[in-house]
Tab-separated table of C-alpha atoms in Angstrom:
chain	number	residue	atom	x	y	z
A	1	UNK	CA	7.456	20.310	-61.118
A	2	UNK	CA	9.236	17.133	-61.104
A	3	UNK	CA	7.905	13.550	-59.852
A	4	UNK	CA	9.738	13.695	-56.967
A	5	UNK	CA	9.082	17.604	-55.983
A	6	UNK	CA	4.798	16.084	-55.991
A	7	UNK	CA	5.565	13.106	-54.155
A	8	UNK	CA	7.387	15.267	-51.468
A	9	UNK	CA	4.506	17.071	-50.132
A	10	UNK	CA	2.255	13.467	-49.621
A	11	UNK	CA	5.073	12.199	-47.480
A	12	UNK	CA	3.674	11.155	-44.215
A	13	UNK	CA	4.637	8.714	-41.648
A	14	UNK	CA	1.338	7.467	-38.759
A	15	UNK	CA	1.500	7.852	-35.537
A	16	UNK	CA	1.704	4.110	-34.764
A	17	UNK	CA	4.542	4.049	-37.326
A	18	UNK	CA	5.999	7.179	-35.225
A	19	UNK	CA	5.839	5.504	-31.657
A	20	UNK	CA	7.002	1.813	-32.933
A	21	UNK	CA	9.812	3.227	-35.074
A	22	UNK	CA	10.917	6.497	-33.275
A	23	UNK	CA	9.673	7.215	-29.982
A	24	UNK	CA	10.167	3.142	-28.923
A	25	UNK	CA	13.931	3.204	-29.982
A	26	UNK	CA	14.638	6.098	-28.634
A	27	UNK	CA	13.314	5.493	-25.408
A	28	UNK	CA	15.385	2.188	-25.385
A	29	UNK	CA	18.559	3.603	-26.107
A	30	UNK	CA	17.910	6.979	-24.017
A	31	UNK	CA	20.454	7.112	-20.542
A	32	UNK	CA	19.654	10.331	-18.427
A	33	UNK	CA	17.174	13.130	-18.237
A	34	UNK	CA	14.554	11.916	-20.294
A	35	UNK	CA	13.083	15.898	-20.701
A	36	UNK	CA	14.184	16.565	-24.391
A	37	UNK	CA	12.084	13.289	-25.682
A	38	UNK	CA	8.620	14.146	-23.444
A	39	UNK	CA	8.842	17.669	-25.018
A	40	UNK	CA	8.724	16.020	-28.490
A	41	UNK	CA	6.389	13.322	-27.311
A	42	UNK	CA	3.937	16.235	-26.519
A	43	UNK	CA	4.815	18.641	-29.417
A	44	UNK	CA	4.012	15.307	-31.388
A	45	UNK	CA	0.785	14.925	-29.587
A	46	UNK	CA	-0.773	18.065	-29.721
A	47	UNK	CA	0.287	17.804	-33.651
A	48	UNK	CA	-1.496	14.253	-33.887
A	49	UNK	CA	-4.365	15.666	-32.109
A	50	UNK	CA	-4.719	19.231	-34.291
A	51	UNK	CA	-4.611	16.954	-37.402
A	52	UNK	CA	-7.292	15.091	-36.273
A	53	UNK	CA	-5.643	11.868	-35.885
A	54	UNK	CA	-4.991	9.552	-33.125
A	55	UNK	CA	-2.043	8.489	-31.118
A	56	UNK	CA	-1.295	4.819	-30.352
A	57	UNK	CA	-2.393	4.670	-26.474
A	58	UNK	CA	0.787	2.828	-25.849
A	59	UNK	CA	2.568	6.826	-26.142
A	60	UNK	CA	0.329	7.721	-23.776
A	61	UNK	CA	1.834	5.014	-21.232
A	62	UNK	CA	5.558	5.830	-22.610
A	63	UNK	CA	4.684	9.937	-21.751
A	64	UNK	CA	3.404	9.241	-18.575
A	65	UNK	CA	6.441	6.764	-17.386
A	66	UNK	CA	8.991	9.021	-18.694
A	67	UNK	CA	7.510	12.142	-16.878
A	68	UNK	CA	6.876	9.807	-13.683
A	69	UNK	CA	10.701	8.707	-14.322
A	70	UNK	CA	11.517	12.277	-13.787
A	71	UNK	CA	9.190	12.943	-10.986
A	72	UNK	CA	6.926	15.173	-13.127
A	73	UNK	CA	3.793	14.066	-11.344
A	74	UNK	CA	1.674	17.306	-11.240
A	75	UNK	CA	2.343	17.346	-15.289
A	76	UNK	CA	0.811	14.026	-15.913
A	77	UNK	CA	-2.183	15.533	-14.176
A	78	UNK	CA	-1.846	18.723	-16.090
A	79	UNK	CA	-1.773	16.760	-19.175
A	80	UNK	CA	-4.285	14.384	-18.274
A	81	UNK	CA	-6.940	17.101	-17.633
A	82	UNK	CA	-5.940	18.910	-21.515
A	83	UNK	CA	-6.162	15.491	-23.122
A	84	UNK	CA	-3.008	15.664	-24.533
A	85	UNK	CA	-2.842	12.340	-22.569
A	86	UNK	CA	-5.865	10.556	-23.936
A	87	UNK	CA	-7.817	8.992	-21.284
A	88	UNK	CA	-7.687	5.303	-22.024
A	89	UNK	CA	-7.268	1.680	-20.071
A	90	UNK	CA	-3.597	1.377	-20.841
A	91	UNK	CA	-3.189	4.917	-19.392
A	92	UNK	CA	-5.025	4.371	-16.500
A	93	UNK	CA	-3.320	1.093	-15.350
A	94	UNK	CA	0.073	2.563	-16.014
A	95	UNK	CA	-0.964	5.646	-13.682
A	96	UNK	CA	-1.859	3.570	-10.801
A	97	UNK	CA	0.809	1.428	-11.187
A	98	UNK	CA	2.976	4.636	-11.150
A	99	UNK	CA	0.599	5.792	-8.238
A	100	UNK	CA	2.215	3.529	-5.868
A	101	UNK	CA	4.999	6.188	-5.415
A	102	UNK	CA	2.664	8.901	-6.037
A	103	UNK	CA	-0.650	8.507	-4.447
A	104	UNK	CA	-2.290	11.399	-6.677
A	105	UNK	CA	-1.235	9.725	-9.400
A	106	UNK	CA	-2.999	6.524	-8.089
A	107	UNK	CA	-6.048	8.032	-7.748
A	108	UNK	CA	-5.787	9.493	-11.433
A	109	UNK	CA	-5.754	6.455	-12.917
A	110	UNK	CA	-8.774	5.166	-10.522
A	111	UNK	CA	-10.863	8.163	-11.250
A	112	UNK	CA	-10.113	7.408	-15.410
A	113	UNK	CA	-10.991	4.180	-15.051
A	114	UNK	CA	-14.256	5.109	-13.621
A	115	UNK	CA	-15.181	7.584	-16.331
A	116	UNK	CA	-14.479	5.542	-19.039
A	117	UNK	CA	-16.934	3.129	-17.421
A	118	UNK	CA	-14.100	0.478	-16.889
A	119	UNK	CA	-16.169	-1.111	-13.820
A	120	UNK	CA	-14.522	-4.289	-13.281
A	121	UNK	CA	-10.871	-2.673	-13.575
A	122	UNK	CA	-12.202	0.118	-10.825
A	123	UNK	CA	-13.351	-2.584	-8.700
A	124	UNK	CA	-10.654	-5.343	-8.749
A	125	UNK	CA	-8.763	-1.708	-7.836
A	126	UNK	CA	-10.527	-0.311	-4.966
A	127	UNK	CA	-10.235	-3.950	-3.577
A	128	UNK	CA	-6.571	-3.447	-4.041
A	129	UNK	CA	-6.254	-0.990	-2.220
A	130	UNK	CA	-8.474	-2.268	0.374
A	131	UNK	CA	-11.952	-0.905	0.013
A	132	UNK	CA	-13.255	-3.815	-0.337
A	133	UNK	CA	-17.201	-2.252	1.252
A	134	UNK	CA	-16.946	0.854	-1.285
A	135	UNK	CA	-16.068	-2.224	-3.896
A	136	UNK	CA	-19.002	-3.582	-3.236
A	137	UNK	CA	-21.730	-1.000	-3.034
A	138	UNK	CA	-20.098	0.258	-6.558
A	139	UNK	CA	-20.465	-3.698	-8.191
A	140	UNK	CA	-24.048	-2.752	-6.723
A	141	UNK	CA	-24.484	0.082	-8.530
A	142	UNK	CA	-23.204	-0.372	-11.920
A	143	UNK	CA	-24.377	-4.234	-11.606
A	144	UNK	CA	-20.667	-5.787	-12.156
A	145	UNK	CA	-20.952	-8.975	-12.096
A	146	UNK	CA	-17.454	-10.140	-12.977
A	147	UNK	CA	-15.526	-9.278	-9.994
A	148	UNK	CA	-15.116	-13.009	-8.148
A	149	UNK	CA	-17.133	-13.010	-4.872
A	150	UNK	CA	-13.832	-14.942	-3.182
A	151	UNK	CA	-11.539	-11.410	-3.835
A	152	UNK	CA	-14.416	-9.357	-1.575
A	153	UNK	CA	-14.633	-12.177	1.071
A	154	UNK	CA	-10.935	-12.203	1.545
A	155	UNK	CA	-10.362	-9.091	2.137
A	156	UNK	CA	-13.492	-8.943	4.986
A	157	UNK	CA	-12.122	-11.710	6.062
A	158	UNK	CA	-8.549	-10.366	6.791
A	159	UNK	CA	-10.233	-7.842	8.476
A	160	UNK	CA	-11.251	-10.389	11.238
A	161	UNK	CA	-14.277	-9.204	11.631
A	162	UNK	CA	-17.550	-11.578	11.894
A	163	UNK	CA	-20.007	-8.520	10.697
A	164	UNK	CA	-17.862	-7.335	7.399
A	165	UNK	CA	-18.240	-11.535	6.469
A	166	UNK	CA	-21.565	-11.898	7.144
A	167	UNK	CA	-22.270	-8.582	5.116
A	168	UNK	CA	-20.478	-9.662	2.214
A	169	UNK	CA	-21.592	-13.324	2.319
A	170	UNK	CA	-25.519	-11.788	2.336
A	171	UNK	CA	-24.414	-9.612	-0.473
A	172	UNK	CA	-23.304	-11.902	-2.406
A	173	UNK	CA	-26.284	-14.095	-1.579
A	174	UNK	CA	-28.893	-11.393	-2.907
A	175	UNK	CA	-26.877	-10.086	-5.809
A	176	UNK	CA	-25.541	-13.512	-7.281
A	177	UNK	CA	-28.543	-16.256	-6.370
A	178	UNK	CA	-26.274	-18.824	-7.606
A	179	UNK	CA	-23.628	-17.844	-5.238
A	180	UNK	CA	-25.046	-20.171	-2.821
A	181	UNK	CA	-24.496	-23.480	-5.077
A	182	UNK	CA	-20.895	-22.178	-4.690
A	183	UNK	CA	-17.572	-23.785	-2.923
A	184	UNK	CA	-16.971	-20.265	-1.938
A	185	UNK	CA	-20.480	-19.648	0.071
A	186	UNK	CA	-19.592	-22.862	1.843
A	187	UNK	CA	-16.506	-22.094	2.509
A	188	UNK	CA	-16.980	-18.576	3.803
A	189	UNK	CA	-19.886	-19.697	5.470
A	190	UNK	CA	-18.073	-22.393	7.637
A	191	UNK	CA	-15.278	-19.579	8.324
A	192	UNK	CA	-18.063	-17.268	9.155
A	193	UNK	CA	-19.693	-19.836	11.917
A	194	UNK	CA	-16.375	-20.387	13.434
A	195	UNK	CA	-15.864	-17.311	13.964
A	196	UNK	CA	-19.131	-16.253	15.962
C-alpha cells in the first residue's frame, strides 16, 4: 500500500471546519429554495452526532433560519424534539427571534431556554413579551438576581396600574434589601405616590 493509499483513510475535516468553510459559503452565495442545503445540513448532523462528535451551535442557528426562511416551522420543532438541533443558547435566541412570525416557534426557544436553566435569558424574555408578574414569581423561584428591577417596574408601570407598582416595588423591596438605597426605588416610589 502506498503512502498516500494510508493517509487516505485518516482524512477528516471537523465539524467547525465543515460549517466555517462549507456550510457558511454556501449559505452566502445560495439564491432560492434553500431545501437541497438543510437536507445536507441534517444528513451532516445526524453523521456528526452518530460519530460521537459535536456540531458548532452556530449550524444549529444556520438550520433553523434556513428552514424558518422556507416556512418549515413544524420541522424545527420536529428536529428540536430528536436533537438533531442541539438545544443550546444560540439556538434558543435565534428561535424566538424567528418566533416573532411564528409564535410556536417563540415559545420553543422560551421553553429551551428554561431547560437549559438559562434564567436570566427566560426572564429578560417573558418581560419581553410582557409577563412581566410571571417574570417575577420565576426570578423568585430560581433566585435570579440579575434581571434589573427598573425592566419589571416599567412594564407595571405601562400598565397604569397603582397595584401592579406597588407589587413590584414590595417585591423588589423583600427580594433585593438594597433595592431601597436605589435611584430606582425612589423613583418608582414617587411615580407610585402620584399615582394613588
Amino acid at each position: 500500500m502506498t503512502q498516500h493509499g494510508q493517509h487516505a483513510g485518516t482524512v477528516a475535516i471537523s465539524p467547525i471546519e465543515m460549517f466555517q468553510s462549507v456550510f457558511t459559503l454556501v449559505e452566502d452565495e445560495m439564491m432560492g429554495d434553500p431545501a437541497y442545503l438543510i437536507a445536507v445540513i441534517i444528513e451532516f448532523l445526524r453523521s456528526v452526532s452518530k460519530a460521537g462528535l459535536k456540531a458548532p451551535h452556530n449550524l444549529y442557528v444556520m438550520t433553523a433560519t434556513l428552514l424558518a426562511r422556507s416556512n418549515r416551522y413544524a420541522e424545527i420543532a420536529l428536529f428540536v424534539s430528536n436533537k438533531i438541533l442541539e438545544p443550546c443558547k444560540e439556538l434558543a435566541m435565534q428561535l424566538m427571534e424567528l418566533g416573532l412570525q411564528h409564535p410556536p416557534t417563540r415559545k420553543l426557544g422560551m421553553d429551551m431556554l428554561r431547560e437549559r436553566g438559562l434564567h436570566h435569558d427566560y426572564v429578560t424574555a417573558m418581560l419581553q413579551d410582557g409577563y412581566y408578574l410571571e417574570a417575577l414569581r420565576y426570578a423568585r423561584k430560581y433566585k435570579v438576581i440579575t434581571v434589573q428591577p427598573a425592566l419589571f417596574l416599567e412594564k407595571a408601570l405601562a400598565k397604569n396600574s397603582a397595584h401592579n407598582l406597588a407589587a413590584v416595588l414590595s417585591f423588589f423591596c423583600e427580594f433585593t434589601p438594597s433595592f431601597k438605597a436605589t435611584s430606582d426605588f425612589v423613583r418608582y416610589r414617587h411615580i407610585l405616590s402620584e399615582m394613588v
